[in-house]
JSON list of C-alpha atoms in Angstrom, two decimals:
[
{"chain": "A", "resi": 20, "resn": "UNK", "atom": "CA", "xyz": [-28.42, 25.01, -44.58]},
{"chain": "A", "resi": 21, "resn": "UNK", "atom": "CA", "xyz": [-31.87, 24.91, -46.38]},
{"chain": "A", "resi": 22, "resn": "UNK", "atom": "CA", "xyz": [-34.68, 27.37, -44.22]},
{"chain": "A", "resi": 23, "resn": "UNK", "atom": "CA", "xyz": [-37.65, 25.76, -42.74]},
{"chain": "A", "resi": 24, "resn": "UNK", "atom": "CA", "xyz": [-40.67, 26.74, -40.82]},
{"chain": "A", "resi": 25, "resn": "UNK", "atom": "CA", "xyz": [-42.90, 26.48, -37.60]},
{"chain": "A", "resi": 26, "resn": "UNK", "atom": "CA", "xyz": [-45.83, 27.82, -36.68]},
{"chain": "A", "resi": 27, "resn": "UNK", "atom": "CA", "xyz": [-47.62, 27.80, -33.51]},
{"chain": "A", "resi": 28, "resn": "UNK", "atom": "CA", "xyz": [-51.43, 29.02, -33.07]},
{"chain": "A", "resi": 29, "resn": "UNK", "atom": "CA", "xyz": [-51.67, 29.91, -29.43]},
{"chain": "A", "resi": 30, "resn": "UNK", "atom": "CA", "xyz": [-54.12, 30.84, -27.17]},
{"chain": "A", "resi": 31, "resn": "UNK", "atom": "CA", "xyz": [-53.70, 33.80, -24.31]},
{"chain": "A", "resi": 32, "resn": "UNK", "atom": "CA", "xyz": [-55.84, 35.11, -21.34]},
{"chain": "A", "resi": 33, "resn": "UNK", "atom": "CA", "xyz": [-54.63, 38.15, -21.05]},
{"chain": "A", "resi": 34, "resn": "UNK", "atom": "CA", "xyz": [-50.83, 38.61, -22.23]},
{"chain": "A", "resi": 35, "resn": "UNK", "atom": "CA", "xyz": [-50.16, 34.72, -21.12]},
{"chain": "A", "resi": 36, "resn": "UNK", "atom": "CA", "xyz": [-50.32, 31.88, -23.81]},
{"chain": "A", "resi": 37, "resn": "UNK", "atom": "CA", "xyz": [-52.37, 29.41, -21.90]},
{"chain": "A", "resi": 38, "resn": "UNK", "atom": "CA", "xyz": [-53.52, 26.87, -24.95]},
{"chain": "A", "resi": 39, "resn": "UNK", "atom": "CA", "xyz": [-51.42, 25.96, -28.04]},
{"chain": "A", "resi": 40, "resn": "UNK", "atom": "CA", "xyz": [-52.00, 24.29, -30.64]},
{"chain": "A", "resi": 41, "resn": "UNK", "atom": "CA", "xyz": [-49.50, 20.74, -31.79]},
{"chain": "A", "resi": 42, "resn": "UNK", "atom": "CA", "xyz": [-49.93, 18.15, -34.28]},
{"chain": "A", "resi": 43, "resn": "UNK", "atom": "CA", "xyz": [-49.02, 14.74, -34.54]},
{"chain": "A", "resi": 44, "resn": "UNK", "atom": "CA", "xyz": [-47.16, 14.02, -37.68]},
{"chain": "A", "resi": 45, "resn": "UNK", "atom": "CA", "xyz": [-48.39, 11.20, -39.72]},
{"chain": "A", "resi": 46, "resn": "UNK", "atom": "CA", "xyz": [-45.48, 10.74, -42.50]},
{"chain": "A", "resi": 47, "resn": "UNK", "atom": "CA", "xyz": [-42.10, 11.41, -43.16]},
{"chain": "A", "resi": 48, "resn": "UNK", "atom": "CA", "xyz": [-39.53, 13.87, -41.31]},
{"chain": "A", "resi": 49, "resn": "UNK", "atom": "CA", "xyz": [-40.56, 13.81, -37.92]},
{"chain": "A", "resi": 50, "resn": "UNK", "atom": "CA", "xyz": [-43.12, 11.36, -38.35]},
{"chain": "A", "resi": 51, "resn": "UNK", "atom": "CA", "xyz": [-45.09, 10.24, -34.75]},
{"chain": "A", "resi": 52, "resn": "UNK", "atom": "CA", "xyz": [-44.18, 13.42, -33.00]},
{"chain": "A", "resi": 53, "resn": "UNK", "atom": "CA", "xyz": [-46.19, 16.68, -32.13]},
{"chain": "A", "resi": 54, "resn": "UNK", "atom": "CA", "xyz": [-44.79, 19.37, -33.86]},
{"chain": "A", "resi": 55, "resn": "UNK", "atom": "CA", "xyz": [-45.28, 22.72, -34.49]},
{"chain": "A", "resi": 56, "resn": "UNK", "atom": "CA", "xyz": [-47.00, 22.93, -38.65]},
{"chain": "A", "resi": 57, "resn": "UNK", "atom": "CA", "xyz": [-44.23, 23.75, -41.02]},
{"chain": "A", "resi": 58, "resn": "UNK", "atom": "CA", "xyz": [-41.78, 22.72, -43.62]},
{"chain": "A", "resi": 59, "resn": "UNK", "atom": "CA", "xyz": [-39.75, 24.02, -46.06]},
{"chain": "A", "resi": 60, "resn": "UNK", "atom": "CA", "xyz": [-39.55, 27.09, -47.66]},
{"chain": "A", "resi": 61, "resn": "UNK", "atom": "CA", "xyz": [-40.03, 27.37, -51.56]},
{"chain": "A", "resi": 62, "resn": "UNK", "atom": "CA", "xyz": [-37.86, 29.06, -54.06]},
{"chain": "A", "resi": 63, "resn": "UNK", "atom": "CA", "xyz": [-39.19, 32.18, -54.55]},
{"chain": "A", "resi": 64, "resn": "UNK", "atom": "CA", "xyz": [-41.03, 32.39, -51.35]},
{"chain": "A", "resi": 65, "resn": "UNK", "atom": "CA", "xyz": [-40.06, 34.43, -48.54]},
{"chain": "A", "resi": 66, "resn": "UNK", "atom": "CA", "xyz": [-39.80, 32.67, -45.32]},
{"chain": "A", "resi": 67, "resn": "UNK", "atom": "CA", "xyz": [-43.19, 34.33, -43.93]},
{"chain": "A", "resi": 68, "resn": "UNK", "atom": "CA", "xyz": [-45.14, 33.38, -47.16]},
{"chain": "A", "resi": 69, "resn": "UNK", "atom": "CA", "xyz": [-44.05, 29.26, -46.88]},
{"chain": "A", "resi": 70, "resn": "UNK", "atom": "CA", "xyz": [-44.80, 29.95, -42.67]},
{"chain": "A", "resi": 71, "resn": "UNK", "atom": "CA", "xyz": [-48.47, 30.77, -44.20]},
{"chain": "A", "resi": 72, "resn": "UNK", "atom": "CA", "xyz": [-48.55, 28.50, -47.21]},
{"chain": "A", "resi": 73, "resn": "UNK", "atom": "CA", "xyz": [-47.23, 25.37, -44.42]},
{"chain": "A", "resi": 74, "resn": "UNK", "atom": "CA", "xyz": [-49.96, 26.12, -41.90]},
{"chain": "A", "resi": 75, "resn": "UNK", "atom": "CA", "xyz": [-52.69, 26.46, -44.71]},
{"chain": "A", "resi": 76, "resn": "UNK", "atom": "CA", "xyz": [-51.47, 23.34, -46.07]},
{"chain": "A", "resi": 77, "resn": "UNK", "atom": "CA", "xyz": [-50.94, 21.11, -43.19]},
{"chain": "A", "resi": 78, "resn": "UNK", "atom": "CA", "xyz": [-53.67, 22.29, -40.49]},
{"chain": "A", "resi": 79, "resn": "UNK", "atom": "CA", "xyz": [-56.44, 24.39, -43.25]},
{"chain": "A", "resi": 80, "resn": "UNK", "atom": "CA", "xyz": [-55.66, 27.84, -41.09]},
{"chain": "A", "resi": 81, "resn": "UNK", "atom": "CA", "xyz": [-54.31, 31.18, -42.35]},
{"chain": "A", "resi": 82, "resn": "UNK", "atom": "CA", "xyz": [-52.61, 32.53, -39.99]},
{"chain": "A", "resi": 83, "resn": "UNK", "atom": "CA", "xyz": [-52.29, 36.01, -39.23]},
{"chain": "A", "resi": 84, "resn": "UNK", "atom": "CA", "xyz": [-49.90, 38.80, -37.60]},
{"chain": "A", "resi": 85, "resn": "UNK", "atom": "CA", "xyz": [-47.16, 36.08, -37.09]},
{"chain": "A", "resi": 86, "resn": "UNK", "atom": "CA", "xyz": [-44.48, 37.13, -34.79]},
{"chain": "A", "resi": 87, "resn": "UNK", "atom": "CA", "xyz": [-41.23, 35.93, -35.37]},
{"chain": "A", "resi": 88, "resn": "UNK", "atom": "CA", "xyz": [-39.64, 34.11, -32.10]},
{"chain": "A", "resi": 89, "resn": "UNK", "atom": "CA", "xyz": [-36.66, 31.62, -32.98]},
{"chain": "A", "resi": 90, "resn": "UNK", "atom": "CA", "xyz": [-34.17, 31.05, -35.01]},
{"chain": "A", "resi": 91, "resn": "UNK", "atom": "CA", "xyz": [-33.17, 27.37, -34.73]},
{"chain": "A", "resi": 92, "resn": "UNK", "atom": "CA", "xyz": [-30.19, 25.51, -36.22]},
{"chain": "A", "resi": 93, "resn": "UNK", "atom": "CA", "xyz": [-30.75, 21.89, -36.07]},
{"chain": "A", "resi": 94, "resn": "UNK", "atom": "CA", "xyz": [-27.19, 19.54, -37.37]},
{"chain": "A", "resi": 95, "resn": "UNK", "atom": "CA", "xyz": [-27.15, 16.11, -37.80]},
{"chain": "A", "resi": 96, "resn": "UNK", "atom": "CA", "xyz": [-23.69, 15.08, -38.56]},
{"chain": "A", "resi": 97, "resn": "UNK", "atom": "CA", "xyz": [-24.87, 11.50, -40.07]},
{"chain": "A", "resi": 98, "resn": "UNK", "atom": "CA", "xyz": [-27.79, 12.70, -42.15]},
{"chain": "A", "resi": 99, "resn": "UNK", "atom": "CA", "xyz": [-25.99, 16.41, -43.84]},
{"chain": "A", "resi": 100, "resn": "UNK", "atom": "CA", "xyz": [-29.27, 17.15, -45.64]},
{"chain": "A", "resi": 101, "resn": "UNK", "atom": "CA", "xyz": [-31.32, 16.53, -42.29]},
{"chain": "A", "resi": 102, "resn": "UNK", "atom": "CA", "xyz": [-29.49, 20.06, -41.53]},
{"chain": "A", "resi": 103, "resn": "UNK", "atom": "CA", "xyz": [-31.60, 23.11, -41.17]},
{"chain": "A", "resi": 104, "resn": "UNK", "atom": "CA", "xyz": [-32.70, 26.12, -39.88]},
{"chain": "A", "resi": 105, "resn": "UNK", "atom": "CA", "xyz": [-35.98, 26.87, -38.43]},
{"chain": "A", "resi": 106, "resn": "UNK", "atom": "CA", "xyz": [-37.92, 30.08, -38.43]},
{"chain": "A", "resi": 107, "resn": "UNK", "atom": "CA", "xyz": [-40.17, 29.50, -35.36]},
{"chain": "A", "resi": 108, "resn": "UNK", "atom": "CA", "xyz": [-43.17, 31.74, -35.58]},
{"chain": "A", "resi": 109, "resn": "UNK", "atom": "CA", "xyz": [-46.72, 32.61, -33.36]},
{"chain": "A", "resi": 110, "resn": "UNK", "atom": "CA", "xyz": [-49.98, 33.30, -34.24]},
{"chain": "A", "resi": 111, "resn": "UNK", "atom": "CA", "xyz": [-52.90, 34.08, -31.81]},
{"chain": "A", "resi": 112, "resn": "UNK", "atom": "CA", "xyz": [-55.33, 34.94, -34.66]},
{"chain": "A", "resi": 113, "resn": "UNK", "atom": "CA", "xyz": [-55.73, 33.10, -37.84]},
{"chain": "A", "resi": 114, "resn": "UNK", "atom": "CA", "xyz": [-58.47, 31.72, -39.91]},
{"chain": "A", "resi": 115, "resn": "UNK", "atom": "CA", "xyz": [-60.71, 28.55, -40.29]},
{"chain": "A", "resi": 116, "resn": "UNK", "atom": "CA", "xyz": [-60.53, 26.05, -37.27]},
{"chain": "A", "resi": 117, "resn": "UNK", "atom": "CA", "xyz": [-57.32, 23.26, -37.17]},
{"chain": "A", "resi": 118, "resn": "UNK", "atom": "CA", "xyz": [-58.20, 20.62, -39.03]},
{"chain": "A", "resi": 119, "resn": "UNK", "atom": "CA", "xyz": [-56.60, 16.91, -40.07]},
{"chain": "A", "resi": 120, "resn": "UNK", "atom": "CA", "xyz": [-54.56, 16.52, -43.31]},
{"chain": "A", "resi": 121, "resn": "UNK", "atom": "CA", "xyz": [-52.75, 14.20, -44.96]},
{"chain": "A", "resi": 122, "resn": "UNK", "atom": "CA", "xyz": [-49.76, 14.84, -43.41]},
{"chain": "A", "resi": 123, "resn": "UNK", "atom": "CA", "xyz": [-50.70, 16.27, -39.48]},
{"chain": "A", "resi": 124, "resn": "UNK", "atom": "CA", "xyz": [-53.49, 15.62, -36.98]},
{"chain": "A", "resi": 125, "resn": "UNK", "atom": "CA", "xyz": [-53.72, 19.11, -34.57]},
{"chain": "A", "resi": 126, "resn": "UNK", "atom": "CA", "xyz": [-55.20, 19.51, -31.47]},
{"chain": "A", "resi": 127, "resn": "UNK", "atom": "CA", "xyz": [-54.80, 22.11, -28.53]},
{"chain": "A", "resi": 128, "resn": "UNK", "atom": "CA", "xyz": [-52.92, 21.49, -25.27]},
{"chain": "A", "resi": 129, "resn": "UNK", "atom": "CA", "xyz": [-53.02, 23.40, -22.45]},
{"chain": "A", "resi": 130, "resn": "UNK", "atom": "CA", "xyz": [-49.40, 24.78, -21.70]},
{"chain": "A", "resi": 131, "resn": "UNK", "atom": "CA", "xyz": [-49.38, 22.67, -18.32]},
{"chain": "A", "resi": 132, "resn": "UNK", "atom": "CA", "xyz": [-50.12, 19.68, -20.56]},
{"chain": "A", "resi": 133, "resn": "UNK", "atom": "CA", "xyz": [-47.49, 20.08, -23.66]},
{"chain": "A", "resi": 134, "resn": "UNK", "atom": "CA", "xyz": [-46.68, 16.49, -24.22]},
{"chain": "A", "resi": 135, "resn": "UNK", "atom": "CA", "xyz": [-43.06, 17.06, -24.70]},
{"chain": "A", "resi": 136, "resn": "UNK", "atom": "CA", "xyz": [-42.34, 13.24, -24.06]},
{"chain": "A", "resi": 137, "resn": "UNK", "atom": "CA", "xyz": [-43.65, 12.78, -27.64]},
{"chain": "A", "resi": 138, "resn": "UNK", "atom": "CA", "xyz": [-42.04, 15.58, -28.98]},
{"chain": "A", "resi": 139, "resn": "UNK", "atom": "CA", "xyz": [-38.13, 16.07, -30.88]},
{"chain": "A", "resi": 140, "resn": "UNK", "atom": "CA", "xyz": [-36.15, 15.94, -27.51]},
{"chain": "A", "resi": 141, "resn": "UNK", "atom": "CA", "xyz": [-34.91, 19.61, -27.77]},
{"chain": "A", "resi": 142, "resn": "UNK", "atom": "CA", "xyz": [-38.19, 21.00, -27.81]},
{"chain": "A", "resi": 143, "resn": "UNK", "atom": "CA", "xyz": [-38.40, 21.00, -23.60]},
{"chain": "A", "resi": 144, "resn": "UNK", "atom": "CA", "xyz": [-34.95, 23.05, -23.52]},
{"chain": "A", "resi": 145, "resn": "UNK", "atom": "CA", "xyz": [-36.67, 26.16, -25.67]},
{"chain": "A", "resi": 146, "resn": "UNK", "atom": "CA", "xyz": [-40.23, 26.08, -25.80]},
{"chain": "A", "resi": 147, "resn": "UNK", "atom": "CA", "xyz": [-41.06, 26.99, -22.56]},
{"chain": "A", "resi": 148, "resn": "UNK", "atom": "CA", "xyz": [-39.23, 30.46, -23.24]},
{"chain": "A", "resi": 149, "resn": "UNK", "atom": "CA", "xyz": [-41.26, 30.80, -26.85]},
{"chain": "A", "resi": 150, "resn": "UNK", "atom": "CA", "xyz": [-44.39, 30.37, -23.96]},
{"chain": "A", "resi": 151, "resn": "UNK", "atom": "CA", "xyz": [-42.85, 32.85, -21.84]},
{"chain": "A", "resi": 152, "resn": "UNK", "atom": "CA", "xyz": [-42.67, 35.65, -23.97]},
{"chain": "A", "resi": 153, "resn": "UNK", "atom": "CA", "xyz": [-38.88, 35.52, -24.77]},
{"chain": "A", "resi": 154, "resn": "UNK", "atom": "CA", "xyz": [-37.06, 35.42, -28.14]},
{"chain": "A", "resi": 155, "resn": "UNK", "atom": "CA", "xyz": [-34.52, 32.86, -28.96]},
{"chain": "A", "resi": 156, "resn": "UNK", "atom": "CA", "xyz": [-32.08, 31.70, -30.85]},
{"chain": "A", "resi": 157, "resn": "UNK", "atom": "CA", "xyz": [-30.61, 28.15, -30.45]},
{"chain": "A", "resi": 158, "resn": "UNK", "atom": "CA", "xyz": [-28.12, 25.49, -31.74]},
{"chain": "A", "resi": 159, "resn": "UNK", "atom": "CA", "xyz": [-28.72, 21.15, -31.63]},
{"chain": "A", "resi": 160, "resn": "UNK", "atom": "CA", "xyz": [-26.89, 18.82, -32.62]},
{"chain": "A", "resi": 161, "resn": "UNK", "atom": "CA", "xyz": [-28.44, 15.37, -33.23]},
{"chain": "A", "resi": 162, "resn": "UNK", "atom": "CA", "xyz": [-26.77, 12.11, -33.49]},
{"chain": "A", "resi": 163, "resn": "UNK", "atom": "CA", "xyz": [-28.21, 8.51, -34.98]},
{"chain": "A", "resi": 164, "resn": "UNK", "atom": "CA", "xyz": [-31.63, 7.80, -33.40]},
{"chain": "A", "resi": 165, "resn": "UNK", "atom": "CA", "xyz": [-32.10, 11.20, -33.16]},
{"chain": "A", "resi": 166, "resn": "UNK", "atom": "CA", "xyz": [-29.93, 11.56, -29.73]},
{"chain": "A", "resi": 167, "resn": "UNK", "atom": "CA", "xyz": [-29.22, 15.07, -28.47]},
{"chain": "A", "resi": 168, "resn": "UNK", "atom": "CA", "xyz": [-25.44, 15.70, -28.40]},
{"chain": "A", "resi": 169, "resn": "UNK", "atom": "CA", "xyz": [-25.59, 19.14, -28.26]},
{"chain": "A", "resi": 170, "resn": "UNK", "atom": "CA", "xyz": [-27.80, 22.17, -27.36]},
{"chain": "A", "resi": 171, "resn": "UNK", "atom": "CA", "xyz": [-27.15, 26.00, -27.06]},
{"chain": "A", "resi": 172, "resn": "UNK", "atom": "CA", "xyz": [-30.03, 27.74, -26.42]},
{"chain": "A", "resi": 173, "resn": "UNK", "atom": "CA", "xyz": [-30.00, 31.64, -26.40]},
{"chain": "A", "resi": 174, "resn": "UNK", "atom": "CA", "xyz": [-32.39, 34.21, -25.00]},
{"chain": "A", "resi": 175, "resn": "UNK", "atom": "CA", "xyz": [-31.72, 37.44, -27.57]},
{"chain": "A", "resi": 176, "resn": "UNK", "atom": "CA", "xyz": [-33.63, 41.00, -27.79]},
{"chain": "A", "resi": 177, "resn": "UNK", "atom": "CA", "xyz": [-34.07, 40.56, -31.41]},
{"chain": "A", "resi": 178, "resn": "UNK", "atom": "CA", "xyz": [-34.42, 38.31, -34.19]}
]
């Protein structure tokens, strides 16, 4: 399974992320969702570095002091080289301001206002423990049309 990336900027009053940051993708995998920015990792890169490279590229932000908080393996039976696994990091301090690209279109959502109607359809069964503080790791299983067949989702102490 090749390694991709997310990363979500966040925003926190006090130890509670309040605002985080999405963006619509605008062409291929994924394309007319909000997402987290990411992508795949490069040879010769170590997961962290294409994280940074990913959210420099996508969004114009280098992020900094990312905190590992999934590990995601995504499987689509139909589409083998679909399959992946996600390193899901957070960032609440980065630099430059989110900006459009190419490929994504960010803007900041208040956690009560996550659109996750317009999101991949396992992101409502783990990202509201990523906003709660909690470390994950989690299994899907997609089927044609991107159906959900299958989801484990795991709260862990480490990563």
């Amino acid at each position: 399974m090749k390694n991709t990336t997310h990363i979500f900027l966040v925003k926190k009053s006090g130890d509670k992320i309040v605002e985080i940051c999405l963006a619509m993708k605008k062409r291929g995998f994924g394309v007319g969702r909000w997402n987290a920015v990411g992508g795949k990792v490069m040879e010769g890169e170590s997961i962290e570095e294409g994280a940074l490279r990913e959210a420099q590229e996508e969004i114009g932000v280098l992020a900094k002091n990312i905190s590992k908080v999934a590990e995601h393996s995504f499987n689509f039976p139909h589409k083998p080289d679909w399959n992946q696994t996600v390193h899901t990091f957070v960032s609440i301090e980065w630099e430059g301001e989110p900006t459009e690209s190419e490929e994504m279109n960010p803007k900041w959502f208040a956690v009560s206002d996550i659109p996750y109607s317009e999101m991949w359809p396992d992101d409502i069964f783990w990202l509201p423990h990523i906003i709660e503080g909690k470390l994950l790791k989690t299994k899907f299983v997609f089927g044609e049309n991107d159906l959900l067949l299958e989801k484990q989702v795991d709260i862990v102490d480490l990563l």
